[in-house]
Amino acid sequence: QIMKRLLLVALAASIFAVGACASSGSSSKAADDAWNKQVAAAEAGMKDLKKRDALWRDTGKYLENAQKAYKAGDKAKADKLMKKVNGEIKMAGMQADAEKNAKPHY
């Protein structure tokens, strides 16, 4: 589970880096493909967290706003929001792992 989540986060981060490079000098289609891969990776991470009942409240809202910004042509805002989404996915996974064996203290 931990390795799977770390791989997902690493994949999302690498796709984000490729997306940033692709948007600077290559075609719009390549940038769109890179963006779609980022979104798919984020959705997969969120799906995993949801199964574990560990998804944070606003992560989906940030992803939705990132997609709206991307469609509106505001790539900088979209990238900033996508970084926030990926950060929340990573931190929520870490929190879930840390608290999976939590018990009440008497």
Tab-separated table of N, CA and C in Angstrom:
chain	number	residue	atom	x	y	z
A	1	GLN	N	0.819	-1.194	0.000
A	1	GLN	CA	0.000	0.000	0.000
A	1	GLN	C	0.861	1.255	0.000
A	2	ILE	N	1.852	1.299	0.874
A	2	ILE	CA	2.690	2.493	0.980
A	2	ILE	C	3.469	2.688	-0.303
A	3	MET	N	4.038	1.614	-0.821
A	3	MET	CA	4.820	1.723	-2.057
A	3	MET	C	3.932	2.138	-3.222
A	4	LYS	N	2.726	1.591	-3.271
A	4	LYS	CA	1.803	1.928	-4.344
A	4	LYS	C	1.497	3.423	-4.320
A	5	ARG	N	1.260	3.956	-3.134
A	5	ARG	CA	0.939	5.367	-2.996
A	5	ARG	C	2.143	6.235	-3.336
A	6	LEU	N	3.335	5.814	-2.883
A	6	LEU	CA	4.545	6.564	-3.196
A	6	LEU	C	4.799	6.567	-4.696
A	7	LEU	N	4.538	5.438	-5.344
A	7	LEU	CA	4.707	5.389	-6.791
A	7	LEU	C	3.714	6.311	-7.490
A	8	LEU	N	2.482	6.347	-6.984
A	8	LEU	CA	1.475	7.242	-7.557
A	8	LEU	C	1.904	8.694	-7.428
A	9	VAL	N	2.401	9.059	-6.268
A	9	VAL	CA	2.851	10.435	-6.037
A	9	VAL	C	4.051	10.746	-6.926
A	10	ALA	N	4.979	9.800	-7.032
A	10	ALA	CA	6.143	10.007	-7.886
A	10	ALA	C	5.721	10.151	-9.342
A	11	LEU	N	4.754	9.332	-9.764
A	11	LEU	CA	4.253	9.419	-11.133
A	11	LEU	C	3.609	10.776	-11.369
A	12	ALA	N	2.806	11.208	-10.432
A	12	ALA	CA	2.149	12.508	-10.571
A	12	ALA	C	3.172	13.634	-10.636
A	13	ALA	N	4.200	13.552	-9.809
A	13	ALA	CA	5.237	14.585	-9.817
A	13	ALA	C	6.008	14.581	-11.125
A	14	SER	N	6.322	13.398	-11.647
A	14	SER	CA	7.067	13.337	-12.904
A	14	SER	C	6.209	13.825	-14.058
A	15	ILE	N	4.935	13.507	-14.029
A	15	ILE	CA	4.044	13.976	-15.082
A	15	ILE	C	3.915	15.489	-15.007
A	16	PHE	N	3.878	16.008	-13.781
A	16	PHE	CA	3.805	17.457	-13.628
A	16	PHE	C	5.033	18.117	-14.231
A	17	ALA	N	6.200	17.551	-13.977
A	17	ALA	CA	7.438	18.117	-14.520
A	17	ALA	C	7.444	18.035	-16.042
A	18	VAL	N	6.994	16.918	-16.592
A	18	VAL	CA	6.920	16.773	-18.044
A	18	VAL	C	5.914	17.761	-18.611
A	19	GLY	N	4.814	17.941	-17.921
A	19	GLY	CA	3.798	18.893	-18.377
A	19	GLY	C	4.331	20.305	-18.406
A	20	ALA	N	5.109	20.678	-17.417
A	20	ALA	CA	5.682	22.021	-17.374
A	20	ALA	C	6.653	22.225	-18.530
A	21	CYS	N	7.441	21.208	-18.837
A	21	CYS	CA	8.385	21.313	-19.950
A	21	CYS	C	7.645	21.322	-21.279
A	22	ALA	N	6.637	20.482	-21.388
A	22	ALA	CA	5.919	20.367	-22.650
A	22	ALA	C	5.186	21.656	-22.985
A	23	SER	N	4.674	22.336	-21.982
A	23	SER	CA	3.888	23.528	-22.260
A	23	SER	C	4.756	24.702	-22.694
A	24	SER	N	6.063	24.647	-22.435
A	24	SER	CA	6.913	25.783	-22.751
A	24	SER	C	7.306	25.847	-24.215
A	25	GLY	N	7.395	24.710	-24.907
A	25	GLY	CA	7.893	24.816	-26.260
A	25	GLY	C	7.279	23.856	-27.252
A	26	SER	N	6.424	22.965	-26.858
A	26	SER	CA	5.891	22.005	-27.810
A	26	SER	C	4.436	22.293	-28.105
A	27	SER	N	3.856	21.424	-28.856
A	27	SER	CA	2.499	21.667	-29.345
A	27	SER	C	1.466	21.654	-28.232
A	28	SER	N	0.338	22.205	-28.557
A	28	SER	CA	-0.770	22.264	-27.607
A	28	SER	C	-1.267	20.861	-27.280
A	29	LYS	N	-1.245	19.974	-28.267
A	29	LYS	CA	-1.706	18.606	-28.035
A	29	LYS	C	-0.824	17.905	-27.009
A	30	ALA	N	0.486	18.089	-27.088
A	30	ALA	CA	1.396	17.467	-26.121
A	30	ALA	C	1.124	18.007	-24.718
A	31	ALA	N	0.891	19.315	-24.623
A	31	ALA	CA	0.582	19.915	-23.321
A	31	ALA	C	-0.738	19.371	-22.790
A	32	ASP	N	-1.730	19.237	-23.660
A	32	ASP	CA	-3.023	18.697	-23.249
A	32	ASP	C	-2.887	17.248	-22.792
A	33	ASP	N	-2.081	16.468	-23.515
A	33	ASP	CA	-1.866	15.074	-23.129
A	33	ASP	C	-1.195	14.990	-21.760
A	34	ALA	N	-0.184	15.831	-21.550
A	34	ALA	CA	0.509	15.841	-20.255
A	34	ALA	C	-0.451	16.248	-19.145
A	35	TRP	N	-1.284	17.237	-19.410
A	35	TRP	CA	-2.264	17.675	-18.412
A	35	TRP	C	-3.233	16.554	-18.085
A	36	ASN	N	-3.735	15.879	-19.120
A	36	ASN	CA	-4.686	14.788	-18.902
A	36	ASN	C	-4.067	13.666	-18.082
A	37	LYS	N	-2.772	13.404	-18.268
A	37	LYS	CA	-2.087	12.385	-17.471
A	37	LYS	C	-1.981	12.830	-16.014
A	38	GLN	N	-1.736	14.116	-15.795
A	38	GLN	CA	-1.679	14.639	-14.423
A	38	GLN	C	-3.024	14.463	-13.737
A	39	VAL	N	-4.086	14.807	-14.457
A	39	VAL	CA	-5.438	14.698	-13.907
A	39	VAL	C	-5.753	13.238	-13.592
A	40	ALA	N	-5.406	12.327	-14.518
A	40	ALA	CA	-5.669	10.903	-14.304
A	40	ALA	C	-4.908	10.386	-13.084
A	41	ALA	N	-3.653	10.807	-12.927
A	41	ALA	CA	-2.859	10.376	-11.769
A	41	ALA	C	-3.464	10.909	-10.475
A	42	ALA	N	-3.904	12.161	-10.490
A	42	ALA	CA	-4.527	12.751	-9.297
A	42	ALA	C	-5.829	12.029	-8.964
A	43	GLU	N	-6.619	11.732	-9.975
A	43	GLU	CA	-7.881	11.030	-9.736
A	43	GLU	C	-7.632	9.631	-9.185
A	44	ALA	N	-6.592	8.953	-9.672
A	44	ALA	CA	-6.265	7.620	-9.160
A	44	ALA	C	-5.836	7.704	-7.692
A	45	GLY	N	-5.021	8.702	-7.367
A	45	GLY	CA	-4.606	8.889	-5.980
A	45	GLY	C	-5.783	9.195	-5.078
A	46	MET	N	-6.685	10.038	-5.563
A	46	MET	CA	-7.868	10.377	-4.770
A	46	MET	C	-8.776	9.163	-4.585
A	47	LYS	N	-8.881	8.338	-5.623
A	47	LYS	CA	-9.714	7.135	-5.535
A	47	LYS	C	-9.163	6.185	-4.472
A	48	ASP	N	-7.838	6.034	-4.449
A	48	ASP	CA	-7.201	5.184	-3.442
A	48	ASP	C	-7.474	5.717	-2.034
A	49	LEU	N	-7.332	7.023	-1.866
A	49	LEU	CA	-7.583	7.621	-0.553
A	49	LEU	C	-9.048	7.479	-0.146
A	50	LYS	N	-9.939	7.613	-1.107
A	50	LYS	CA	-11.367	7.498	-0.797
A	50	LYS	C	-11.707	6.086	-0.321
A	51	LYS	N	-11.091	5.082	-0.948
A	51	LYS	CA	-11.315	3.692	-0.520
A	51	LYS	C	-10.902	3.497	0.929
A	52	ARG	N	-9.853	4.200	1.329
A	52	ARG	CA	-9.335	4.080	2.690
A	52	ARG	C	-9.986	5.079	3.636
A	53	ASP	N	-10.971	5.818	3.148
A	53	ASP	CA	-11.665	6.847	3.919
A	53	ASP	C	-10.670	7.870	4.467
A	54	ALA	N	-9.726	8.282	3.595
A	54	ALA	CA	-8.674	9.202	4.021
A	54	ALA	C	-8.592	10.443	3.140
A	55	LEU	N	-9.512	10.588	2.201
A	55	LEU	CA	-9.478	11.721	1.284
A	55	LEU	C	-9.838	13.004	2.021
A	56	TRP	N	-9.022	14.015	1.842
A	56	TRP	CA	-9.287	15.295	2.483
A	56	TRP	C	-10.428	16.017	1.774
A	57	ARG	N	-11.133	16.839	2.509
A	57	ARG	CA	-12.342	17.494	2.046
A	57	ARG	C	-12.156	18.327	0.786
A	58	ASP	N	-11.133	19.143	0.698
A	58	ASP	CA	-11.013	20.111	-0.385
A	58	ASP	C	-10.190	19.650	-1.575
A	59	THR	N	-9.620	18.470	-1.526
A	59	THR	CA	-8.760	18.015	-2.617
A	59	THR	C	-9.524	17.980	-3.936
A	60	GLY	N	-10.720	17.459	-3.921
A	60	GLY	CA	-11.538	17.395	-5.138
A	60	GLY	C	-11.895	18.777	-5.659
A	61	LYS	N	-12.130	19.713	-4.758
A	61	LYS	CA	-12.439	21.088	-5.171
A	61	LYS	C	-11.238	21.720	-5.859
A	62	TYR	N	-10.043	21.473	-5.318
A	62	TYR	CA	-8.838	22.031	-5.930
A	62	TYR	C	-8.616	21.436	-7.318
A	63	LEU	N	-8.859	20.145	-7.467
A	63	LEU	CA	-8.695	19.507	-8.768
A	63	LEU	C	-9.698	20.081	-9.769
A	64	GLU	N	-10.922	20.254	-9.330
A	64	GLU	CA	-11.951	20.825	-10.202
A	64	GLU	C	-11.572	22.247	-10.632
A	65	ASN	N	-11.106	23.044	-9.697
A	65	ASN	CA	-10.685	24.416	-10.026
A	65	ASN	C	-9.471	24.429	-10.941
A	66	ALA	N	-8.571	23.472	-10.760
A	66	ALA	CA	-7.399	23.366	-11.637
A	66	ALA	C	-7.836	23.053	-13.061
A	67	GLN	N	-8.796	22.150	-13.203
A	67	GLN	CA	-9.285	21.799	-14.531
A	67	GLN	C	-9.984	22.991	-15.189
A	68	LYS	N	-10.750	23.741	-14.408
A	68	LYS	CA	-11.418	24.928	-14.952
A	68	LYS	C	-10.392	25.964	-15.401
A	69	ALA	N	-9.367	26.178	-14.595
A	69	ALA	CA	-8.326	27.144	-14.947
A	69	ALA	C	-7.591	26.701	-16.207
A	70	TYR	N	-7.313	25.422	-16.329
A	70	TYR	CA	-6.618	24.920	-17.519
A	70	TYR	C	-7.461	25.143	-18.769
A	71	LYS	N	-8.751	24.832	-18.665
A	71	LYS	CA	-9.648	25.022	-19.815
A	71	LYS	C	-9.785	26.495	-20.172
A	72	ALA	N	-9.688	27.372	-19.175
A	72	ALA	CA	-9.794	28.811	-19.421
A	72	ALA	C	-8.486	29.386	-19.954
A	73	GLY	N	-7.430	28.563	-19.990
A	73	GLY	CA	-6.156	29.020	-20.524
A	73	GLY	C	-5.194	29.576	-19.495
A	74	ASP	N	-5.549	29.523	-18.226
A	74	ASP	CA	-4.677	30.032	-17.159
A	74	ASP	C	-3.809	28.879	-16.650
A	75	LYS	N	-2.765	28.582	-17.418
A	75	LYS	CA	-1.909	27.429	-17.115
A	75	LYS	C	-1.165	27.597	-15.783
A	76	ALA	N	-0.759	28.821	-15.471
A	76	ALA	CA	-0.024	29.049	-14.218
A	76	ALA	C	-0.909	28.719	-13.012
A	77	LYS	N	-2.148	29.175	-13.045
A	77	LYS	CA	-3.076	28.890	-11.946
A	77	LYS	C	-3.382	27.396	-11.887
A	78	ALA	N	-3.562	26.782	-13.049
A	78	ALA	CA	-3.851	25.353	-13.099
A	78	ALA	C	-2.695	24.552	-12.514
A	79	ASP	N	-1.461	24.914	-12.871
A	79	ASP	CA	-0.297	24.214	-12.344
A	79	ASP	C	-0.170	24.401	-10.836
A	80	LYS	N	-0.439	25.605	-10.363
A	80	LYS	CA	-0.366	25.884	-8.927
A	80	LYS	C	-1.392	25.039	-8.158
A	81	LEU	N	-2.610	24.979	-8.683
A	81	LEU	CA	-3.647	24.185	-8.030
A	81	LEU	C	-3.331	22.692	-8.098
A	82	MET	N	-2.734	22.249	-9.215
A	82	MET	CA	-2.392	20.828	-9.346
A	82	MET	C	-1.295	20.460	-8.349
A	83	LYS	N	-0.364	21.373	-8.106
A	83	LYS	CA	0.659	21.120	-7.075
A	83	LYS	C	-0.010	20.945	-5.714
A	84	LYS	N	-1.019	21.778	-5.456
A	84	LYS	CA	-1.736	21.695	-4.181
A	84	LYS	C	-2.477	20.352	-4.080
A	85	VAL	N	-3.098	19.924	-5.170
A	85	VAL	CA	-3.805	18.637	-5.196
A	85	VAL	C	-2.830	17.498	-4.891
A	86	ASN	N	-1.698	17.485	-5.591
A	86	ASN	CA	-0.719	16.419	-5.389
A	86	ASN	C	-0.149	16.447	-3.978
A	87	GLY	N	0.053	17.628	-3.437
A	87	GLY	CA	0.535	17.747	-2.062
A	87	GLY	C	-0.469	17.197	-1.071
A	88	GLU	N	-1.732	17.508	-1.285
A	88	GLU	CA	-2.765	17.005	-0.371
A	88	GLU	C	-2.906	15.495	-0.469
A	89	ILE	N	-2.787	14.958	-1.674
A	89	ILE	CA	-2.864	13.508	-1.842
A	89	ILE	C	-1.723	12.846	-1.072
A	90	LYS	N	-0.532	13.392	-1.215
A	90	LYS	CA	0.633	12.834	-0.526
A	90	LYS	C	0.470	12.922	0.988
A	91	MET	N	0.078	14.102	1.487
A	91	MET	CA	-0.043	14.281	2.934
A	91	MET	C	-1.191	13.471	3.523
A	92	ALA	N	-2.302	13.358	2.795
A	92	ALA	CA	-3.421	12.562	3.286
A	92	ALA	C	-3.024	11.095	3.380
A	93	GLY	N	-2.239	10.622	2.421
A	93	GLY	CA	-1.756	9.240	2.473
A	93	GLY	C	-0.846	9.017	3.665
A	94	MET	N	0.047	9.976	3.909
A	94	MET	CA	0.944	9.876	5.065
A	94	MET	C	0.150	9.885	6.367
A	95	GLN	N	-0.861	10.737	6.438
A	95	GLN	CA	-1.686	10.810	7.641
A	95	GLN	C	-2.443	9.501	7.850
A	96	ALA	N	-2.985	8.961	6.775
A	96	ALA	CA	-3.738	7.715	6.887
A	96	ALA	C	-2.833	6.581	7.363
A	97	ASP	N	-1.615	6.533	6.837
A	97	ASP	CA	-0.679	5.491	7.262
A	97	ASP	C	-0.309	5.650	8.734
A	98	ALA	N	-0.107	6.877	9.152
A	98	ALA	CA	0.295	7.138	10.533
A	98	ALA	C	-0.828	6.801	11.516
A	99	GLU	N	-2.058	6.928	11.069
A	99	GLU	CA	-3.189	6.755	11.975
A	99	GLU	C	-3.955	5.450	11.775
A	100	LYS	N	-3.456	4.564	10.906
A	100	LYS	CA	-4.232	3.363	10.614
A	100	LYS	C	-4.377	2.435	11.812
A	101	ASN	N	-3.444	2.457	12.733
A	101	ASN	CA	-3.528	1.609	13.922
A	101	ASN	C	-3.828	2.412	15.178
A	102	ALA	N	-4.418	3.580	14.999
A	102	ALA	CA	-4.721	4.432	16.146
A	102	ALA	C	-5.784	3.780	17.032
A	103	LYS	N	-5.582	3.923	18.326
A	103	LYS	CA	-6.542	3.385	19.293
A	103	LYS	C	-6.797	4.463	20.341
A	104	PRO	N	-7.924	4.381	21.004
A	104	PRO	CA	-8.187	5.368	22.049
A	104	PRO	C	-7.235	5.198	23.238
A	105	HIS	N	-6.918	6.284	23.827
A	105	HIS	CA	-6.061	6.258	25.021
A	105	HIS	C	-6.928	6.513	26.240
A	106	TYR	N	-6.826	5.652	27.222
A	106	TYR	CA	-7.645	5.787	28.422
A	106	TYR	C	-6.807	6.236	29.590
